[in-house]
Coordinates of C-alpha atoms in Angstrom, one line a residue:
M1 CA 39.0 -1.2 50.8
T2 CA 38.9 2.6 50.7
T3 CA 38.3 4.6 53.6
V4 CA 35.8 7.9 52.5
P5 CA 36.7 10.8 54.9
S6 CA 33.7 12.3 56.8
L7 CA 32.5 15.3 55.2
T8 CA 31.5 16.1 58.9
A9 CA 33.8 18.6 60.3
A10 CA 35.1 17.8 63.6
P11 CA 33.7 20.2 66.9
P12 CA 35.9 23.1 67.9
P13 CA 38.0 21.8 71.5
P14 CA 36.2 23.1 74.0
V15 CA 37.4 27.0 75.0
A16 CA 38.6 25.7 78.5
D17 CA 41.0 23.2 76.4
A18 CA 42.1 25.5 73.8
E19 CA 42.8 28.8 75.8
R20 CA 45.5 27.0 77.6
A21 CA 47.6 27.8 75.1
L22 CA 47.3 31.4 75.2
I23 CA 49.4 34.1 77.7
T24 CA 46.7 34.8 80.3
I25 CA 46.0 38.7 80.3
T26 CA 42.4 38.7 80.8
S27 CA 39.3 37.4 82.0
R28 CA 37.2 36.3 78.6
P29 CA 33.7 34.9 78.3
E30 CA 34.0 31.5 77.0
T31 CA 32.0 32.6 73.6
V32 CA 34.2 32.4 70.3
F33 CA 33.2 35.0 67.6
V34 CA 33.2 33.2 63.8
D35 CA 31.7 36.0 61.9
G36 CA 31.0 40.0 62.1
Q37 CA 28.5 42.1 59.7
G38 CA 28.6 45.6 60.6
S39 CA 27.3 46.0 64.1
W40 CA 26.4 42.3 64.6
L41 CA 28.8 39.6 65.7
T42 CA 28.0 35.8 65.1
D43 CA 29.6 33.2 67.8
E44 CA 30.2 29.9 67.2
S45 CA 26.5 28.5 68.3
G46 CA 25.1 30.5 66.1
K47 CA 23.8 33.2 68.4
R48 CA 23.9 36.7 67.3
H49 CA 25.3 40.2 69.5
L50 CA 24.6 43.2 69.1
D51 CA 28.2 44.5 69.4
L52 CA 28.5 48.2 70.9
V53 CA 32.1 48.0 71.7
Q54 CA 33.4 47.2 68.1
G55 CA 37.1 46.0 69.2
W56 CA 37.3 49.4 71.6
A57 CA 36.3 51.7 69.1
V58 CA 38.5 50.1 66.6
N59 CA 36.0 48.9 64.0
S60 CA 34.7 52.2 62.5
L61 CA 32.8 51.2 59.6
G62 CA 31.4 48.1 61.9
H63 CA 32.7 44.5 61.2
S64 CA 34.0 43.5 58.1
P65 CA 32.7 46.3 56.0
P66 CA 33.2 46.2 51.6
V67 CA 35.1 49.2 51.7
I68 CA 38.0 47.4 53.9
A69 CA 37.7 44.3 52.3
E70 CA 37.9 45.4 48.7
A71 CA 41.2 47.6 50.2
L72 CA 42.8 44.4 51.4
A73 CA 42.6 42.2 48.3
R74 CA 43.3 45.2 46.1
Q75 CA 46.2 45.8 47.4
A76 CA 47.6 42.6 48.5
R77 CA 47.6 41.7 45.1
R78 CA 49.7 44.4 44.2
L79 CA 52.5 45.2 47.2
L80 CA 52.2 44.0 51.3
N81 CA 55.8 45.5 52.5
P82 CA 58.8 46.8 50.7
S83 CA 60.2 47.8 53.9
P84 CA 59.8 51.5 55.4
A85 CA 62.8 52.0 54.3
F86 CA 61.2 52.8 50.4
H87 CA 58.0 55.1 49.6
N88 CA 55.2 53.5 48.8
R89 CA 52.4 54.9 47.1
P90 CA 49.2 54.5 49.7
M91 CA 51.5 55.4 52.5
L92 CA 51.8 59.1 50.3
D93 CA 48.2 59.5 49.6
L94 CA 47.2 59.1 53.2
A95 CA 49.6 61.4 54.8
E96 CA 49.0 63.6 51.9
R97 CA 45.0 63.5 52.9
L98 CA 45.9 63.2 57.0
V99 CA 47.7 66.6 56.4
G100 CA 45.0 68.1 53.9
L101 CA 42.3 67.0 57.2
S102 CA 43.9 68.3 59.9
C103 CA 46.0 71.6 61.0
F104 CA 49.3 68.9 61.1
D105 CA 52.2 69.2 58.1
R106 CA 54.0 65.9 58.4
V107 CA 53.1 62.3 59.6
W108 CA 54.3 59.1 60.7
F109 CA 53.0 56.1 60.6
G110 CA 53.1 52.9 63.4
S111 CA 50.6 50.2 64.1
S112 CA 49.4 51.2 67.8
G113 CA 48.1 53.6 69.8
A114 CA 51.0 53.1 72.5
E115 CA 53.6 53.0 69.6
V116 CA 52.6 56.5 68.3
N117 CA 52.0 57.6 71.5
E118 CA 55.5 56.6 72.5
A119 CA 56.9 58.5 69.3
A120 CA 55.2 61.3 70.0
I121 CA 56.6 61.7 73.6
K122 CA 60.6 61.3 71.4
L123 CA 59.6 63.9 68.7
A124 CA 59.2 66.3 72.3
R125 CA 62.1 65.4 73.6
R126 CA 64.5 65.7 70.4
W127 CA 62.7 68.9 70.0
G128 CA 63.4 69.7 73.8
R129 CA 67.2 68.9 73.2
R130 CA 67.3 71.0 70.3
M131 CA 65.2 74.0 71.2
R132 CA 65.0 73.8 74.6
G133 CA 67.9 73.0 76.4
G134 CA 67.6 69.5 77.0
A135 CA 63.8 69.8 78.5
H136 CA 62.7 66.5 78.1
G137 CA 59.6 66.1 81.3
V138 CA 55.9 65.5 79.7
I139 CA 53.2 66.4 81.8
S140 CA 49.6 64.6 81.7
F141 CA 47.0 63.8 83.8
D142 CA 45.0 61.8 86.8
G143 CA 42.8 59.4 84.8
A144 CA 44.8 59.3 81.7
F145 CA 45.6 56.0 79.3
H146 CA 48.5 56.3 76.4
G147 CA 48.8 52.6 76.4
R148 CA 50.5 49.6 78.2
T149 CA 54.2 50.0 77.2
L150 CA 56.2 50.7 80.4
A151 CA 56.6 54.8 79.3
M152 CA 52.9 54.9 78.3
M153 CA 51.9 53.6 81.5
S154 CA 54.3 55.5 83.4
A155 CA 52.5 58.6 81.0
S156 CA 48.9 57.5 82.1
G157 CA 47.4 58.2 85.3
K158 CA 45.8 54.6 86.4
P159 CA 46.0 53.9 89.6
G160 CA 49.0 51.5 90.7
W161 CA 50.8 51.4 87.5
S162 CA 53.4 53.6 88.6
S163 CA 54.6 50.6 90.4
L164 CA 53.2 47.2 88.6
F165 CA 57.0 46.8 86.9
A166 CA 58.6 48.5 88.8
P167 CA 61.3 50.2 88.1
M168 CA 59.2 52.6 85.8
P169 CA 61.2 55.2 83.3
T170 CA 61.1 58.6 84.5
G171 CA 60.5 61.8 83.5
F172 CA 56.3 62.4 83.9
A173 CA 54.5 64.4 85.9
Q174 CA 50.9 64.2 86.6
A175 CA 48.6 67.2 86.7
R176 CA 44.8 67.3 87.3
Y177 CA 42.5 67.1 84.6
N178 CA 40.5 70.2 84.3
D179 CA 42.5 71.9 86.6
I180 CA 44.9 74.5 85.0
A181 CA 46.3 75.8 88.2
S182 CA 47.7 72.0 88.8
V183 CA 49.5 72.0 85.4
E184 CA 51.1 75.4 86.2
R185 CA 52.4 73.8 89.6
A186 CA 53.8 70.9 87.3
I187 CA 55.6 73.2 85.2
T188 CA 59.4 73.2 85.8
P189 CA 62.5 74.7 83.3
D190 CA 62.8 70.6 82.4
T191 CA 59.5 70.6 81.3
V192 CA 58.8 70.2 77.1
A193 CA 55.1 69.0 77.0
V194 CA 51.5 68.3 77.7
M195 CA 49.9 65.4 77.0
L196 CA 45.6 65.6 77.3
E197 CA 43.2 63.4 75.8
L198 CA 40.5 65.6 75.0
V199 CA 38.0 62.7 76.4
Q200 CA 39.7 60.2 78.7
G201 CA 37.6 57.1 77.3
E202 CA 39.2 54.3 79.9
A203 CA 38.5 56.7 82.4
G204 CA 35.6 56.8 82.2
V205 CA 34.3 59.0 79.2
N206 CA 35.4 62.0 80.9
L207 CA 35.4 64.8 79.1
A208 CA 37.5 68.0 79.1
D209 CA 35.9 71.6 79.9
L210 CA 36.1 73.5 76.8
G211 CA 37.4 76.7 78.9
F212 CA 40.2 74.3 80.6
V213 CA 41.6 73.5 76.9
R214 CA 41.7 76.7 75.2
E215 CA 43.3 78.1 78.8
L216 CA 46.0 74.5 78.4
R217 CA 46.6 75.7 74.6
A218 CA 47.5 79.4 75.7
L219 CA 49.7 78.1 78.6
T220 CA 51.8 75.6 76.6
T221 CA 52.3 78.6 73.9
E222 CA 53.6 81.0 76.1
R223 CA 55.6 78.6 78.0
Q224 CA 56.8 77.1 74.9
L225 CA 55.6 73.6 75.4
L226 CA 54.6 71.0 73.1
L227 CA 51.0 70.5 73.0
I228 CA 50.1 66.4 72.5
V229 CA 46.7 65.2 72.0
D230 CA 46.1 61.8 72.3
E231 CA 43.4 61.2 69.6
V232 CA 43.9 57.6 69.5
Q233 CA 40.0 56.8 70.4
T234 CA 38.6 60.0 69.5
G235 CA 40.1 60.5 66.0
I236 CA 38.4 60.0 62.8
G237 CA 35.3 60.7 63.0
R238 CA 34.3 59.1 67.0
C239 CA 33.4 62.7 68.2
G240 CA 31.5 63.7 65.0
R241 CA 34.3 65.4 63.8
A242 CA 37.1 64.2 61.7
F243 CA 38.9 65.1 65.2
A244 CA 37.7 65.6 68.7
Y245 CA 40.1 69.0 68.4
E246 CA 38.0 70.4 66.0
L247 CA 35.5 70.6 68.9
F248 CA 37.3 72.7 71.6
G249 CA 38.2 75.7 68.8
I250 CA 42.3 74.7 69.3
E251 CA 45.4 73.7 67.0
P252 CA 47.5 71.3 68.9
D253 CA 51.4 70.9 68.6
V254 CA 51.4 66.8 68.0
M255 CA 48.3 64.5 68.1
T256 CA 48.3 60.7 67.7
L257 CA 45.8 58.1 65.7
A258 CA 45.3 54.6 66.3
K259 CA 42.0 52.3 66.2
G260 CA 39.7 54.1 64.1
I261 CA 41.6 55.1 61.4
G262 CA 42.6 51.3 60.7
G263 CA 38.7 50.4 60.8
G264 CA 39.9 47.2 62.2
V265 CA 43.2 46.6 61.2
P266 CA 46.5 47.5 63.0
L267 CA 47.5 51.1 62.1
A268 CA 48.3 54.6 64.1
A269 CA 49.8 57.6 62.9
L270 CA 51.7 60.6 64.4
L271 CA 51.2 63.6 63.6
C272 CA 52.9 67.2 63.8
R273 CA 53.3 70.5 62.6
E274 CA 56.0 71.8 60.4
P275 CA 58.4 73.8 63.3
F276 CA 58.4 70.3 65.3
N277 CA 59.2 67.9 62.8
C278 CA 62.7 67.3 64.3
F279 CA 63.6 63.6 64.0
E280 CA 66.6 62.9 62.7
P281 CA 67.2 59.5 60.5
G282 CA 67.5 56.4 63.1
D283 CA 65.4 58.4 65.6
Q284 CA 62.0 56.8 64.6
G285 CA 61.2 53.7 62.3
G286 CA 59.5 50.4 62.7
T287 CA 59.2 47.4 60.1
F288 CA 55.8 47.6 59.7
G289 CA 55.1 51.7 59.7
G290 CA 53.1 52.5 56.5
N291 CA 53.5 49.5 55.0
P292 CA 51.2 49.9 51.8
L293 CA 48.6 46.5 53.1
M294 CA 47.6 48.7 56.3
A295 CA 48.1 52.1 54.7
A296 CA 45.4 51.6 52.0
V297 CA 43.2 50.5 54.3
G298 CA 43.9 53.9 56.0
L299 CA 42.5 55.7 52.6
A300 CA 39.5 53.5 52.4
V301 CA 38.5 54.5 56.1
V302 CA 39.4 57.8 55.8
G303 CA 38.1 58.5 52.7
T304 CA 34.7 57.5 53.5
V305 CA 34.1 58.6 57.5
C306 CA 36.0 62.2 56.9
R307 CA 33.4 63.0 54.4
D308 CA 30.9 66.2 55.8
D309 CA 27.9 63.8 54.9
F310 CA 29.0 61.2 56.7
L311 CA 29.8 62.8 59.9
A312 CA 26.5 64.8 59.9
Q313 CA 25.3 61.2 60.0
V314 CA 27.4 59.9 63.2
R315 CA 26.2 63.2 65.1
L316 CA 23.0 62.6 64.1
R317 CA 23.2 58.8 65.4
A318 CA 24.9 60.1 68.7
D319 CA 22.0 62.3 69.3
H320 CA 19.7 59.5 69.1
L321 CA 21.6 57.4 71.1
A322 CA 22.5 60.2 74.1
R323 CA 18.6 60.8 73.7
G324 CA 17.6 57.4 74.4
M325 CA 20.2 56.8 77.3
E326 CA 18.8 59.9 79.3
A327 CA 15.6 58.3 79.0
I328 CA 17.4 54.9 80.6
V329 CA 18.7 57.2 83.4
Q330 CA 15.7 58.8 84.2
D331 CA 13.6 55.3 83.8
H332 CA 16.0 53.3 85.7
G333 CA 17.2 55.9 88.9
L334 CA 20.9 55.8 86.9
V335 CA 23.4 59.0 87.9
A336 CA 23.8 59.9 84.3
E337 CA 24.8 59.8 80.6
R338 CA 27.7 61.6 79.0
G339 CA 29.8 61.6 76.0
A340 CA 31.0 62.9 72.3
G341 CA 29.6 61.7 69.4
L342 CA 29.4 57.6 69.2
L343 CA 31.7 57.6 72.3
R344 CA 28.8 57.6 75.6
A345 CA 28.7 56.4 79.2
L346 CA 26.1 55.5 81.6
V347 CA 27.3 56.6 85.0
L348 CA 25.8 53.6 87.5
P349 CA 24.6 54.4 91.3
T350 CA 26.3 50.9 92.1
D351 CA 29.2 49.2 91.2
T352 CA 27.7 46.8 89.3
A353 CA 28.7 47.5 86.0
H354 CA 30.4 44.0 85.4
Q355 CA 27.5 42.2 86.3
V356 CA 25.4 44.1 83.5
V357 CA 28.0 43.3 80.8
A358 CA 27.7 40.3 81.7
A359 CA 24.0 40.1 81.8
A360 CA 23.5 41.7 78.3
H361 CA 25.8 39.1 76.9
A362 CA 23.5 36.6 78.1
L363 CA 20.4 37.7 76.7
A364 CA 18.8 35.6 74.6
P365 CA 17.7 34.8 71.9
V366 CA 20.0 38.4 70.8
G367 CA 22.9 39.2 73.0
L368 CA 24.3 42.9 73.8
L369 CA 28.1 43.8 74.0
V370 CA 28.5 46.5 76.1
N371 CA 32.1 47.7 78.3
A372 CA 32.5 48.7 81.7
P373 CA 35.9 50.4 81.9
R374 CA 35.0 51.4 85.7
P375 CA 33.0 49.5 88.1
H376 CA 30.0 52.0 88.1
L377 CA 30.2 52.9 84.3
L378 CA 29.4 51.4 81.1
R379 CA 30.8 52.8 78.2
L380 CA 29.3 52.5 74.2
M381 CA 31.3 52.8 71.5
P382 CA 29.2 51.3 68.3
A383 CA 30.1 51.5 64.9
L384 CA 29.5 54.8 63.2
T385 CA 27.4 53.1 60.7
I386 CA 25.0 52.0 63.2
T387 CA 21.2 52.4 62.2
D388 CA 18.4 54.2 64.1
A389 CA 16.9 50.8 64.5
E390 CA 19.6 49.1 65.9
I391 CA 20.5 51.9 68.4
D392 CA 16.9 51.5 69.4
Q393 CA 17.2 47.9 69.6
A394 CA 20.5 48.2 71.3
L395 CA 18.6 50.5 73.9
L396 CA 15.8 48.0 74.9
L397 CA 18.4 45.2 75.3
L398 CA 20.4 47.4 77.4
R399 CA 16.9 48.1 79.6
Q400 CA 16.6 44.5 80.0
A401 CA 20.4 44.3 81.0
L402 CA 20.2 46.6 83.5
R403 CA 17.3 45.1 85.1
A404 CA 18.9 42.0 85.4
G405 CA 22.8 42.9 86.3
M406 CA 20.9 45.8 89.0
A407 CA 19.2 43.4 90.6

């Protein structure tokens, strides 16, 4: 007798059982997402969630945008990775596009923000060896977040990181954010560069002061120091311009990009001006750097986001969201709202941010996804394509979550 196989799919294993196969790096809710479209995620139960996290500002065009799906499919049929030892056309075209959009002359592609931030430090130290008698020290800032490699943890200003995986790489000094005098005090004959986030995302969406950034540019020029801007989170439209440095009226020497440039796929870039193009063959590389599959996606994302009409819409959506958040601040007795473009934060009067995040996630029939980078602070990083109607719905859900989480 022939057995007819069941057409009913077996239920997925419980999350508690399946996650035993994962190395523990964070605490995750039991929700398992299976589908994403635009500003929305759907979990295995069929519940929809309005996503204002978007992979920590990664999905610049939202979940599964057709322009990325089409770029991936088209390129996957042609060429995946000929190795970084050879040119490929998408890599060349994306580099040319980024140079044309920015004040920079050269580009190297990687896969993550931490990787290109490491490359920026290596570039600065190579330039220091060549042009500054071996100067190698890098000044960064309290509250900074540049990645989770050992060197980038040393460069970051996150409390406790300096000893977590000791011994840590040396050559990094900390200055106070928005305090030019502290930068001057930190400079020594061995200093080669200053590394700055124009908006500190992980520290709570802290904005650099316009005057401070301009003083820092003047100081680094005077002292022959490289100014490196980490735009991993702020670049490619997040702040309403192609790059956040445009908001400050300065031109850095080096810039790093990741997250939004790939729109959800692993792509990052290091950009520099011609005088600092000093790597020698073998200094920098990576198996997946500039592979045509990811570069094709980057071209599609940059070509969509970095248009004047698209960026104008981002600014309008940011104003809409900011006005709604300010009303929430007034109505719920919060401390403040702040941000740049569609990278925004709500400052709470108490350390209840994680409770609000959980309450937002649990809302029914529709959940809301927000992020708590600090115990008293919520961060919102919606898709750059979020609609006014979705913003209004998100604000209503956020009010519900605040009432539940701060009770």
